[in-house]
mmCIF file of C-alpha atoms and ligand atoms in Angstrom:
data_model
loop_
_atom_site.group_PDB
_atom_site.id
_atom_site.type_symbol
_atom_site.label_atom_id
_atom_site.label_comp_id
_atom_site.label_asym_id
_atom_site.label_seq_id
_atom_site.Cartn_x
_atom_site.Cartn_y
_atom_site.Cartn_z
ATOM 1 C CA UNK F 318 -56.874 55.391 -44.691
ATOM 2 C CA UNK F 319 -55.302 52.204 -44.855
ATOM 3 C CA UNK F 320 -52.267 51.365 -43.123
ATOM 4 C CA UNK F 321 -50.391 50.414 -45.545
ATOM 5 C CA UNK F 322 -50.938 53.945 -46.986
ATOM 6 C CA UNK F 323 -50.169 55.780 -43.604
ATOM 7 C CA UNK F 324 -47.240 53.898 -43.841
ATOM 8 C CA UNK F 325 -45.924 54.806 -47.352
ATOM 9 C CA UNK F 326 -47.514 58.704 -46.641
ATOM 10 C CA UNK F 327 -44.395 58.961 -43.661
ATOM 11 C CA UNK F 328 -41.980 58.739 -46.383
ATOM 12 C CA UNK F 329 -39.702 56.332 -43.867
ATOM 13 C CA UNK F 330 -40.310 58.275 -40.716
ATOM 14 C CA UNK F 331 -41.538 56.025 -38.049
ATOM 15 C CA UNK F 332 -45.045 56.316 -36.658
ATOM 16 C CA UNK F 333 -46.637 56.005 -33.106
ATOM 17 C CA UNK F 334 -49.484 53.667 -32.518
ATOM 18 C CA UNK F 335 -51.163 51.619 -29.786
ATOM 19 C CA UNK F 336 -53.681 48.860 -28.935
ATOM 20 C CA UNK F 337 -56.776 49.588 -26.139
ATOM 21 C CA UNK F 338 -58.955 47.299 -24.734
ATOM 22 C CA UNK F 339 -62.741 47.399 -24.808
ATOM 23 C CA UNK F 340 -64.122 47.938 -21.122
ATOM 24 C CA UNK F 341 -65.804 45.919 -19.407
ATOM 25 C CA UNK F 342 -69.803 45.551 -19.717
ATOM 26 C CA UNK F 343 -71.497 47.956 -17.595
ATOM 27 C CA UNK F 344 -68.523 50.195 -17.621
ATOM 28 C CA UNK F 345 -68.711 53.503 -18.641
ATOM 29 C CA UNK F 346 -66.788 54.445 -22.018
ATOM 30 C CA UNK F 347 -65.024 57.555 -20.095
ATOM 31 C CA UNK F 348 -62.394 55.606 -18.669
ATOM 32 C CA UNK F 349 -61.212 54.630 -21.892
ATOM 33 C CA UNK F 350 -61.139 58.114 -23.303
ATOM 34 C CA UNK F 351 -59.199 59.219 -20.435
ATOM 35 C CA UNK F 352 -56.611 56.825 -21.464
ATOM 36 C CA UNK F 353 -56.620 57.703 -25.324
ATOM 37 C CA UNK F 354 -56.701 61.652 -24.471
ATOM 38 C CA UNK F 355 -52.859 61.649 -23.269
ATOM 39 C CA UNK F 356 -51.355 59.609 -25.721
ATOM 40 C CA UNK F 357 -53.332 62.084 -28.889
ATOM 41 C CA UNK F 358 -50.204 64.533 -28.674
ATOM 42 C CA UNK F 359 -48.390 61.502 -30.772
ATOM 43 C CA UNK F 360 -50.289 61.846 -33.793
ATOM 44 C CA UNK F 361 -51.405 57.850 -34.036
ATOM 45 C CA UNK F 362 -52.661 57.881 -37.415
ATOM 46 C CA UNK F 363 -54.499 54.713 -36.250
ATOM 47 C CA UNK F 364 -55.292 52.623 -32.556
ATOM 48 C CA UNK F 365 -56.279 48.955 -32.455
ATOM 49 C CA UNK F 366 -59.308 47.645 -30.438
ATOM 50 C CA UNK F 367 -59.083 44.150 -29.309
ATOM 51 C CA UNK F 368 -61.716 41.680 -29.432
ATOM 52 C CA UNK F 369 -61.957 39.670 -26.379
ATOM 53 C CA UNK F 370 -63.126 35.805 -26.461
ATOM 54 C CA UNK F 371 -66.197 34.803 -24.877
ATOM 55 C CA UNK F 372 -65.884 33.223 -21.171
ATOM 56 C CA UNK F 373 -68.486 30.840 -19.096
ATOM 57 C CA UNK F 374 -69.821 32.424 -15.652
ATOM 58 C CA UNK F 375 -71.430 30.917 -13.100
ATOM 59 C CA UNK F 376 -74.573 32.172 -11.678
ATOM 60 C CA UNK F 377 -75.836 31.231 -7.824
ATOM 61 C CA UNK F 378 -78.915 29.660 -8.434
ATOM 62 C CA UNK F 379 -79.996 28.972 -4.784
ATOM 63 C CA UNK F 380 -76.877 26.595 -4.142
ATOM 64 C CA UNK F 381 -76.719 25.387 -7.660
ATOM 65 C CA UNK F 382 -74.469 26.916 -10.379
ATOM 66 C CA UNK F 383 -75.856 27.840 -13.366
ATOM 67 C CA UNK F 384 -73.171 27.893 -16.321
ATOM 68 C CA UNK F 385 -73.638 30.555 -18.738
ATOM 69 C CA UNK F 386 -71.481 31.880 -22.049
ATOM 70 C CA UNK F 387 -70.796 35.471 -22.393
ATOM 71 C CA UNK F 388 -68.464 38.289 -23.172
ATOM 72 C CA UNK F 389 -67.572 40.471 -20.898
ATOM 73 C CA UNK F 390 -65.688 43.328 -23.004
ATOM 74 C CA UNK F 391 -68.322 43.458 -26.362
ATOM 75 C CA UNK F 392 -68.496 46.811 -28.176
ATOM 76 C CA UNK F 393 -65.291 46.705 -30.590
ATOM 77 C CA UNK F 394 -67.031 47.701 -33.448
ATOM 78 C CA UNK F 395 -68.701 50.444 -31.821
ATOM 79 C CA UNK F 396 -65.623 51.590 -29.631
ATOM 80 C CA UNK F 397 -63.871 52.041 -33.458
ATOM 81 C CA UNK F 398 -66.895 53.877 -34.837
ATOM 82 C CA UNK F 399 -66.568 56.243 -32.081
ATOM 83 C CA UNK F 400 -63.087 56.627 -31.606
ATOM 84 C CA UNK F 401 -62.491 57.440 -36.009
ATOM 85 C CA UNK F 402 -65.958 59.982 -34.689
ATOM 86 C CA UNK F 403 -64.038 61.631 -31.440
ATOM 87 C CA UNK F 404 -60.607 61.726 -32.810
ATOM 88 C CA UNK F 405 -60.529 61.404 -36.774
ATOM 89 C CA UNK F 406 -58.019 58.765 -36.460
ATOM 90 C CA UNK F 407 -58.282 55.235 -38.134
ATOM 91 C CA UNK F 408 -59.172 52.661 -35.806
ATOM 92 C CA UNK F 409 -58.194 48.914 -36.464
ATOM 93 C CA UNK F 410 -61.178 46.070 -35.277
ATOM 94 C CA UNK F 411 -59.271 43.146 -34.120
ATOM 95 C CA UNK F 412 -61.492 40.231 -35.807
ATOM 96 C CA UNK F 413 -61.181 36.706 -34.604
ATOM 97 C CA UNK F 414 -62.082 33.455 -35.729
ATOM 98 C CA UNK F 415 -62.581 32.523 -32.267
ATOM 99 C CA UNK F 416 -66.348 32.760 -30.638
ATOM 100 C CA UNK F 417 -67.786 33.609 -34.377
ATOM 101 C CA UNK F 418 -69.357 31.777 -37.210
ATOM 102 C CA UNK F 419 -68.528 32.582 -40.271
ATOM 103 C CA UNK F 420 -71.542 34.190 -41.207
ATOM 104 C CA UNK F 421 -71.381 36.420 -38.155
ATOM 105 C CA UNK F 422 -67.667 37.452 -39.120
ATOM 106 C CA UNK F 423 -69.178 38.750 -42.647
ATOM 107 C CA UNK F 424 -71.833 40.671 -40.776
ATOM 108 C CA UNK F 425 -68.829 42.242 -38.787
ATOM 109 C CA UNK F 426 -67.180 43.120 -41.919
ATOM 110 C CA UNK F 427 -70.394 44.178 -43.529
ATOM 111 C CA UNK F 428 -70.688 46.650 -40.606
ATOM 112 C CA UNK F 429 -66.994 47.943 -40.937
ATOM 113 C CA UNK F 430 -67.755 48.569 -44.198
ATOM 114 C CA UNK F 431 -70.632 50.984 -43.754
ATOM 115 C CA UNK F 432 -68.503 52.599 -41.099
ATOM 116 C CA UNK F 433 -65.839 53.329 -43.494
ATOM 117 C CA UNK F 434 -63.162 51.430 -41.476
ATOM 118 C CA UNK F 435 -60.563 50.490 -43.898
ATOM 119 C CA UNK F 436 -58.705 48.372 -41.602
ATOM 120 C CA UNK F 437 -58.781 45.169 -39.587
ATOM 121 C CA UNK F 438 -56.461 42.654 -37.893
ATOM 122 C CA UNK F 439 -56.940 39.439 -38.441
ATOM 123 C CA UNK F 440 -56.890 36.508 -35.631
ATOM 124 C CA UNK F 441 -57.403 32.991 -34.707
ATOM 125 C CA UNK F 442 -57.592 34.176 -31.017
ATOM 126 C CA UNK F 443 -56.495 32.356 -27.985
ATOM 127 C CA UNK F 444 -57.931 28.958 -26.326
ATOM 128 C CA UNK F 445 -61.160 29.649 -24.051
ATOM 129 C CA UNK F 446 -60.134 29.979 -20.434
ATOM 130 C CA UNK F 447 -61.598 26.863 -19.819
ATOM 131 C CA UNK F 448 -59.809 24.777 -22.806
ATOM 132 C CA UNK F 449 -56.466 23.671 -22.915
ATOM 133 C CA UNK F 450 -56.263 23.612 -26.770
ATOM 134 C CA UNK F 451 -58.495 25.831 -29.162
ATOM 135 C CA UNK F 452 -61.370 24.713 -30.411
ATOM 136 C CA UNK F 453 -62.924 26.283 -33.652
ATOM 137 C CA UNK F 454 -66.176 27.025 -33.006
ATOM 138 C CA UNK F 455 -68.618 25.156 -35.107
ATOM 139 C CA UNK F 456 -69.273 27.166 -38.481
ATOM 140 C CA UNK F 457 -65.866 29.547 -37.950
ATOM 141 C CA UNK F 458 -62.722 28.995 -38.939
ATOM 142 C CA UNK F 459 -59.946 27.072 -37.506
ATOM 143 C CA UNK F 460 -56.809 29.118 -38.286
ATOM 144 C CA UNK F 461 -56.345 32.850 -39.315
ATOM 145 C CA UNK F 462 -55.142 32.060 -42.962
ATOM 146 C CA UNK F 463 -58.520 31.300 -43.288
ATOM 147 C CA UNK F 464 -60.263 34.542 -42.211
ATOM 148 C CA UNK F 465 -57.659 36.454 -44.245
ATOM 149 C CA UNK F 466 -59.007 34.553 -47.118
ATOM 150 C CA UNK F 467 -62.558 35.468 -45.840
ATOM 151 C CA UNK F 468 -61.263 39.105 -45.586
ATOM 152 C CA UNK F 469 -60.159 39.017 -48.828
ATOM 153 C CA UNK F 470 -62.915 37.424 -50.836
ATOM 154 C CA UNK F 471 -65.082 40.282 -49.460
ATOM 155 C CA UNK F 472 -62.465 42.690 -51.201
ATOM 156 C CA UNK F 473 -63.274 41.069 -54.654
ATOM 157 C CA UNK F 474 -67.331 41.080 -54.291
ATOM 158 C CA UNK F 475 -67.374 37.356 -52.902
ATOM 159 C CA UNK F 476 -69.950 37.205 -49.788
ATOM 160 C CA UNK F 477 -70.418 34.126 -48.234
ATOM 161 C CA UNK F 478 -72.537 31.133 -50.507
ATOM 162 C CA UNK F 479 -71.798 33.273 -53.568
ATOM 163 C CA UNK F 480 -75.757 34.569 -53.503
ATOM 164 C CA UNK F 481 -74.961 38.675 -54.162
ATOM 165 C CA UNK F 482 -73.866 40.274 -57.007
ATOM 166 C CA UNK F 483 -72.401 43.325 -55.926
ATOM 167 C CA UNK F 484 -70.178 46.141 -57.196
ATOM 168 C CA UNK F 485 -70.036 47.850 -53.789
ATOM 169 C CA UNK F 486 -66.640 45.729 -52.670
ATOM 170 C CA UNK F 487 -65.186 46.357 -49.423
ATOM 171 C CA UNK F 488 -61.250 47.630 -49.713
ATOM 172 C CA UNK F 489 -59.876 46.346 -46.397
ATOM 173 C CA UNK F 490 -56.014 46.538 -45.217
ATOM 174 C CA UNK F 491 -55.529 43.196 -43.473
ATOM 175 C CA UNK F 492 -53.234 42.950 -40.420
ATOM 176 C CA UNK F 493 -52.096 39.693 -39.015
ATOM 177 C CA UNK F 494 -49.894 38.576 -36.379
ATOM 178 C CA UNK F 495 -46.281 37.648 -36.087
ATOM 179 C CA UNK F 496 -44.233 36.355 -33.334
ATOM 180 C CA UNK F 497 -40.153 36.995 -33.436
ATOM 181 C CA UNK F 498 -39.939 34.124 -30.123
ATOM 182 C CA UNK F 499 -42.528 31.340 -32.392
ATOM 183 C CA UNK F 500 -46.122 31.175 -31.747
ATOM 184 C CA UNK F 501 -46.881 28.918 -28.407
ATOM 185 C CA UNK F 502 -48.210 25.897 -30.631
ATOM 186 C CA UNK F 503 -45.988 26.272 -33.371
ATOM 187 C CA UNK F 504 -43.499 22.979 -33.328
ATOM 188 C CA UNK F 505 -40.659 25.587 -34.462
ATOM 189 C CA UNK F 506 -39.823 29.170 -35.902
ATOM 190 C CA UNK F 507 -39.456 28.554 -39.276
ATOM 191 C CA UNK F 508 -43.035 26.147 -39.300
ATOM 192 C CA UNK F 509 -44.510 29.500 -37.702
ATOM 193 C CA UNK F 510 -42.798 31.662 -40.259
ATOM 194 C CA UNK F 511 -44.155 29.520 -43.019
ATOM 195 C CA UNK F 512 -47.849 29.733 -41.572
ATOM 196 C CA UNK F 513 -47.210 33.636 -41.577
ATOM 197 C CA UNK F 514 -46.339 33.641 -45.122
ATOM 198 C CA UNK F 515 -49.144 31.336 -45.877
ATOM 199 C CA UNK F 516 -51.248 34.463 -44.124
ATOM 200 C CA UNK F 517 -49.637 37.049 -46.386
ATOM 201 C CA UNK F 518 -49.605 34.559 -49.385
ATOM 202 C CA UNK F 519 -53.879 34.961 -48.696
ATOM 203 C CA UNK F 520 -54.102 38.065 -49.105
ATOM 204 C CA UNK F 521 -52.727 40.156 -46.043
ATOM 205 C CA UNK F 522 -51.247 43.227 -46.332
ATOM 206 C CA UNK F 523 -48.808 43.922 -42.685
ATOM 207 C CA UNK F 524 -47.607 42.286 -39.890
ATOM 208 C CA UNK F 525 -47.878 42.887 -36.288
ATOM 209 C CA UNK F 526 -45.307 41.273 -33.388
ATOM 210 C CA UNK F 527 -46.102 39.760 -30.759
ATOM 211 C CA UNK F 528 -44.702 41.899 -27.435
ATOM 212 C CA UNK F 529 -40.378 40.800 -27.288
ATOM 213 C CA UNK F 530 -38.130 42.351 -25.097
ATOM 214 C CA UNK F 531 -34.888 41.794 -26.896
ATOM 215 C CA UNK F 532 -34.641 43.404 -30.244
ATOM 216 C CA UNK F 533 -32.880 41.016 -31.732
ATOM 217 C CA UNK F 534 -35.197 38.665 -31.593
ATOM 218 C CA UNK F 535 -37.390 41.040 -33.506
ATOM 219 C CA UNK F 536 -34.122 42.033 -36.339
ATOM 220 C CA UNK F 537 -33.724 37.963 -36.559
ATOM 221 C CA UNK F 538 -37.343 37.010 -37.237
ATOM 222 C CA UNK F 539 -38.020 40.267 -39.868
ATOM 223 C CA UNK F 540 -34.509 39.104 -41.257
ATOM 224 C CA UNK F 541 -36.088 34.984 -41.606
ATOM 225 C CA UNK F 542 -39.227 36.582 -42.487
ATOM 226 C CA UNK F 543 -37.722 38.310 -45.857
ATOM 227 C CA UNK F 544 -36.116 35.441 -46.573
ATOM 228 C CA UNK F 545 -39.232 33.348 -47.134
ATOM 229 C CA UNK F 546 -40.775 35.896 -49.337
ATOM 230 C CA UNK F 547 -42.338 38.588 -47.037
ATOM 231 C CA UNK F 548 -42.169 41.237 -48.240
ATOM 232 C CA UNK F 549 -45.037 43.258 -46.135
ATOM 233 C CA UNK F 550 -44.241 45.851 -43.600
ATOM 234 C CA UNK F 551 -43.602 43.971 -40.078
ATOM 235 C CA UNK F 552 -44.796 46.177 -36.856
ATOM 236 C CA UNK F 553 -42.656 45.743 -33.752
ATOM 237 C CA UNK F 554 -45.175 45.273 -30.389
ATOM 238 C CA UNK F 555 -44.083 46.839 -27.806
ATOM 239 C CA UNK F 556 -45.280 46.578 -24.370
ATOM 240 C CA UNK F 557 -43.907 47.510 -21.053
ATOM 241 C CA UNK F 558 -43.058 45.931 -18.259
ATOM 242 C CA UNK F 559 -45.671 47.692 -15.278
ATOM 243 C CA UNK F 560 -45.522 45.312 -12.185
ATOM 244 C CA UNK F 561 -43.619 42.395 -10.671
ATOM 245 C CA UNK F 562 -45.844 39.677 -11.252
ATOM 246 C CA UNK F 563 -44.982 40.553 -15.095
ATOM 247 C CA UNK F 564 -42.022 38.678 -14.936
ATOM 248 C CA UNK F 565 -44.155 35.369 -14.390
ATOM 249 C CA UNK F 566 -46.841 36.046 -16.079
ATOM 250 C CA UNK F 567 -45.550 37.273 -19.447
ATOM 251 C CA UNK F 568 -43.447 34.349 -20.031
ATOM 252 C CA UNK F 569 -46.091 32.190 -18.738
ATOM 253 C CA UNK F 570 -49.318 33.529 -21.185
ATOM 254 C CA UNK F 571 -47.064 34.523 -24.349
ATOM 255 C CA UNK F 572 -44.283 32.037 -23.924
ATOM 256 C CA UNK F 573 -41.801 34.850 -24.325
ATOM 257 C CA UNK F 574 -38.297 35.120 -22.588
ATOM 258 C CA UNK F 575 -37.179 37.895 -20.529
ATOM 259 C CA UNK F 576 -33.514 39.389 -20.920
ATOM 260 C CA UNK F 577 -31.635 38.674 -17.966
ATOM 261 C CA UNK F 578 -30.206 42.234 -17.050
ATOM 262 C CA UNK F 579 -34.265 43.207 -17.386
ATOM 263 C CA UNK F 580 -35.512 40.685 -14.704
ATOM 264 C CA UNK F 581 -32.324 41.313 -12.741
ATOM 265 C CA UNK F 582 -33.720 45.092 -12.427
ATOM 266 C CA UNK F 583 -37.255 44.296 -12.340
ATOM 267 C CA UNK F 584 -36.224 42.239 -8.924
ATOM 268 C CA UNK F 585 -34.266 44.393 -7.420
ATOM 269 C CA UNK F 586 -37.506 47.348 -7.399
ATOM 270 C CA UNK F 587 -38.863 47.498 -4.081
ATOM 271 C CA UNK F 588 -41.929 48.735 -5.271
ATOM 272 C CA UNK F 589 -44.183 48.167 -8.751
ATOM 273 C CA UNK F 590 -43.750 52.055 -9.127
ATOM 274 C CA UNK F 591 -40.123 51.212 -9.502
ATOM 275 C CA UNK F 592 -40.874 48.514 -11.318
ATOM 276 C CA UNK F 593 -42.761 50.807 -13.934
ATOM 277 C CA UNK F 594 -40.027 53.268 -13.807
ATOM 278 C CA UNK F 595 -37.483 49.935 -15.106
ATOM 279 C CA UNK F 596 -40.333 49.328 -17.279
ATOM 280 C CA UNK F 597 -40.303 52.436 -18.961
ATOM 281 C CA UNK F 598 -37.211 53.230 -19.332
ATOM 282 C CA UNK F 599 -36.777 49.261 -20.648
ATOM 283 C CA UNK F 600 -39.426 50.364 -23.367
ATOM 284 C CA UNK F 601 -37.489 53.383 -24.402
ATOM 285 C CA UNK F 602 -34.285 51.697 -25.142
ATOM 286 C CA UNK F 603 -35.905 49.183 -27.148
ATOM 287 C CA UNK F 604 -37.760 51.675 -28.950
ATOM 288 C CA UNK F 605 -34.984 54.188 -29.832
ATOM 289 C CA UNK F 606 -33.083 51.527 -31.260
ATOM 290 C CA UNK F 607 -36.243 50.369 -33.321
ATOM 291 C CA UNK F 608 -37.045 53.449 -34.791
ATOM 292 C CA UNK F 609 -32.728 53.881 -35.173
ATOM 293 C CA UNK F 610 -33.212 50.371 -37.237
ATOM 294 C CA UNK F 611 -36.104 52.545 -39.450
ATOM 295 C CA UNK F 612 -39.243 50.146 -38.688
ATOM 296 C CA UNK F 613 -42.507 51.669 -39.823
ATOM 297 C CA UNK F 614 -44.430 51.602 -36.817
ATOM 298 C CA UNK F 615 -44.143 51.823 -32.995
ATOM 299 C CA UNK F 616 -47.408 49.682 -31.946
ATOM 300 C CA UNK F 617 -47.831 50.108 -27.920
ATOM 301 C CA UNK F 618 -49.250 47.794 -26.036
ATOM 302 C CA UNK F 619 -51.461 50.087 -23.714
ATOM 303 C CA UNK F 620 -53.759 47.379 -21.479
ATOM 304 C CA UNK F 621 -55.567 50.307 -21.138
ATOM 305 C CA UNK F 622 -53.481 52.404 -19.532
ATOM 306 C CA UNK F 623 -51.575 55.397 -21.040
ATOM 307 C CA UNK F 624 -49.260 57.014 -18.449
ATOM 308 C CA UNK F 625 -46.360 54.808 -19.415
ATOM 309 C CA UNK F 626 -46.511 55.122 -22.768
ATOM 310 C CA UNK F 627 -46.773 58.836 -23.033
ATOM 311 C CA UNK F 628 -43.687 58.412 -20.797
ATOM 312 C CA UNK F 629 -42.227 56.566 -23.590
ATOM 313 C CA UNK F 630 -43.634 58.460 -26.277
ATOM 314 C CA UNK F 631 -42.173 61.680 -25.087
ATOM 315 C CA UNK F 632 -38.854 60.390 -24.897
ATOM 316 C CA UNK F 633 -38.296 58.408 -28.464
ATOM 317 C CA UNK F 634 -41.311 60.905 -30.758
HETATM 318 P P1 FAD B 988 -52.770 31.566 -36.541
HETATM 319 O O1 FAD B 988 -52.031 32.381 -37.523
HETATM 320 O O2 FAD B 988 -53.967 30.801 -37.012
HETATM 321 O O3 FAD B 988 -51.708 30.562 -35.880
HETATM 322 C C1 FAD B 988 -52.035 29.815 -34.714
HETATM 323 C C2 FAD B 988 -51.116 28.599 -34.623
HETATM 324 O O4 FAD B 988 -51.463 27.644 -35.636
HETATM 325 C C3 FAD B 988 -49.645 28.907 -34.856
HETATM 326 O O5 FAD B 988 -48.908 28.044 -34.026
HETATM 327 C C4 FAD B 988 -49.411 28.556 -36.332
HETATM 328 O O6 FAD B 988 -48.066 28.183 -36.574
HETATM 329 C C5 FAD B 988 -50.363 27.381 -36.494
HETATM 330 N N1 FAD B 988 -50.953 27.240 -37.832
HETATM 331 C C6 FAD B 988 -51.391 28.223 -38.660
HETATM 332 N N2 FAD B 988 -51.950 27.688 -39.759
HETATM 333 C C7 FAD B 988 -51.890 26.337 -39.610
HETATM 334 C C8 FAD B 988 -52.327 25.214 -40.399
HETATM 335 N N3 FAD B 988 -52.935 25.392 -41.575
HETATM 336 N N4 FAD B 988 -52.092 23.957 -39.920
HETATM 337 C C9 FAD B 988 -51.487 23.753 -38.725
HETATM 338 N N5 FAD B 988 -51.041 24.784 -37.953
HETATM 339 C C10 FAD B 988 -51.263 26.048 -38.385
HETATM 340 N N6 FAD B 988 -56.225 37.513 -29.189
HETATM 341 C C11 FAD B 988 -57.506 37.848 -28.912
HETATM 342 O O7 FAD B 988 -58.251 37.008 -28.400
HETATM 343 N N7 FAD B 988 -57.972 39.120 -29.193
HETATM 344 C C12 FAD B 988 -57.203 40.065 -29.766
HETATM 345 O O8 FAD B 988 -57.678 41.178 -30.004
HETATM 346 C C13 FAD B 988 -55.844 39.740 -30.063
HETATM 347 N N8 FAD B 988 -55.012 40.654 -30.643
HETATM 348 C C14 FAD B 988 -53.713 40.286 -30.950
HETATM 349 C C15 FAD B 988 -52.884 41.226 -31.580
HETATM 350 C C16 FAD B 988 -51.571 40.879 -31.899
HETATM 351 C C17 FAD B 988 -50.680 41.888 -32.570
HETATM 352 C C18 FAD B 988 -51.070 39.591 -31.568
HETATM 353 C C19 FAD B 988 -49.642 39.230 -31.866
HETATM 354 C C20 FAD B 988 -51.902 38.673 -30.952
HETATM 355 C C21 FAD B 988 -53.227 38.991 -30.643
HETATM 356 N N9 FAD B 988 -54.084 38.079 -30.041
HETATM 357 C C22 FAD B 988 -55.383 38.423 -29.755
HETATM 358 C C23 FAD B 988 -53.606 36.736 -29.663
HETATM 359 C C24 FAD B 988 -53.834 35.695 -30.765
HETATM 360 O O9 FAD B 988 -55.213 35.521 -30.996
HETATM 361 C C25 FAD B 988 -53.177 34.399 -30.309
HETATM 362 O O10 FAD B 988 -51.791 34.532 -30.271
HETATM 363 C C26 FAD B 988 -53.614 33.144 -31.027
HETATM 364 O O11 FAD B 988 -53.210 32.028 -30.236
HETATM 365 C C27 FAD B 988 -53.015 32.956 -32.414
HETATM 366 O O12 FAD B 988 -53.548 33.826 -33.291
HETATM 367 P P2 FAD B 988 -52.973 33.935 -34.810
HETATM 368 O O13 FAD B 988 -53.873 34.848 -35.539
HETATM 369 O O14 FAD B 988 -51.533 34.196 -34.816
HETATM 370 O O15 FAD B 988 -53.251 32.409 -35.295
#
């Protein structure tokens, strides 16, 4: 079922969802189970998978390095067709334009189809670890607007070089992303709010946020957001805060600020259990008042691991 519908089937009631992250090659699929099984209580009517980029290794070759391209967390497709299998819940393929030709995107979609996922988030994806800007790979596409447009072509019939005729079109719900605190690139909010619409405007159907720690970031950007014309449902992200190093790193990969009274707690913890404890309990504040505020969704952030947010969970569903 699509979103969209999920969300109009709650009749106003706010839903629980979350995010998971493909493991890594050579890693069993268990682990990953064991982190969904908890957080099933919640009645997600649907769980994202993430698609990672692709990343250069080096191998030892006798003293020399040999350079190679690969990804090291493949399997979203499959992880969806198995999790819709285990737990007859919708599961969302995150689909980038990163790392993918546009040819190999519509044999992505082509699969999803078949699998009867009626869902999928739509991304540009991040830089390569190795480049400072992103690149578009040769044959993809360069911004997410353009995928969406991909997305929805397929919805009217439309393959790729126009060579099918088909009556068997895909329906797919498209998410994309939104970010309350401006995407990094973006030269301001409202420029980044006007690419969003441009995304809706092409045919998507729901927003998701980018993680924000201060809700009124979040009220401020929906409230901008409507009035430009979008009218779609916008999904808070939520993620907690788990260990010190967070308060670097988050600000530094998402360009996202902290509130001070939450990094003046997060410091004073003596230990990252304490941390997760301020975490939590962070995450259930901002998520009481959320649901309080009537948004359609509650999309966790899980980074594959669920005992915080069944902490959460328990105390706001
Ligand atoms: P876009 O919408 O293409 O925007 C990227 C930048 O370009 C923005 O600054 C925008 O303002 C600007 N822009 C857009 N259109 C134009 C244009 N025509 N001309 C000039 N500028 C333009 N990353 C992953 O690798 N895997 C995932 O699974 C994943 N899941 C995510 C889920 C969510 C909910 C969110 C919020 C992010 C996720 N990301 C993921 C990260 C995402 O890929 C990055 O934030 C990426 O840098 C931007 O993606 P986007 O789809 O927002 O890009």
């Amino acid at each position: 079922m699509k979103v969209t519908d999920h969300i109009g089937k709650a009749k106003g009631e706010t839903l629980f969802s979350f995010e998971i992250i493909p493991p890594q090659k050579g890693k069993s699929i268990k682990e990953l189970y064991d982190n969904i099984d908890p957080l099933m209580e919640f009645k997600p009517p649907f769980i994202d998978v993430t698609t990672s980029r692709e990343e250069y290794i080096y191998l030892d070759k006798g003293g020399l390095l040999d350079k190679k391209l690969t990804r090291m967390r493949p399997g979203t497709v499959g992880i969806c067709a198995s999790i819709k299998h285990k737990y007859n819940v919708d599961a969302i393929p995150h689909v980038l334009c990163g790392g993918f030709t546009k040819e190999e995107t519509e044999y992505m979609l082509v699969d999803c189809h078949y699998l009867g996922i009626d869902n999928v988030m739509a991304l540009r994806g991040d830089a390569m670890k190795e480049e400072r800007y992103f690149e578009p790979t040769i044959g993809g596409h360069a911004f997410a607007t353009e995928l969406v447009s991909q997305i929805a072509d397929l919805n009217k019939g439309k393959y790729l070089h126009d060579v099918i005729e088909t009556d068997n079109y895909s329906n797919f719900c498209i998410g994309v992303a939104g970010y309350p605190e401006k995407h990094m690139e973006a030269p301001s909010l409202q420029s980044d709010l006007r690419r969003l619409k441009e995304k809706v405007d092409a045919g998507a159907h729901y927003v998701v946020t980018q993680m924000f720690f201060d809700n009124n970031r979040f009220f401020e950007f929906v409230e901008k957001a409507r009035e430009i014309g979008i009218t779609v449902p916008i999904i808070p992200g939520i993620k907690p805060i788990a260990v010190k190093k967070h308060l670097q790193l988050l600000p530094q990969v998402f360009k996202i600020d902290l509130p001070e009274i939450l990094v003046h707690e997060v410091e004073k913890c003596k230990t990252n259990s304490e941390v997760r404890q301020v975490g939590v309990e962070w995450a259930i504040k901002q998520s009481k008042e959320l649901k309080e505020a009537g948004v359609p969704v509650l999309h966790y952030y899980s980074m594959g691991k669920s005992e915080n947010i069944r902490s959460i969970a328990q105390a706001v569903f």
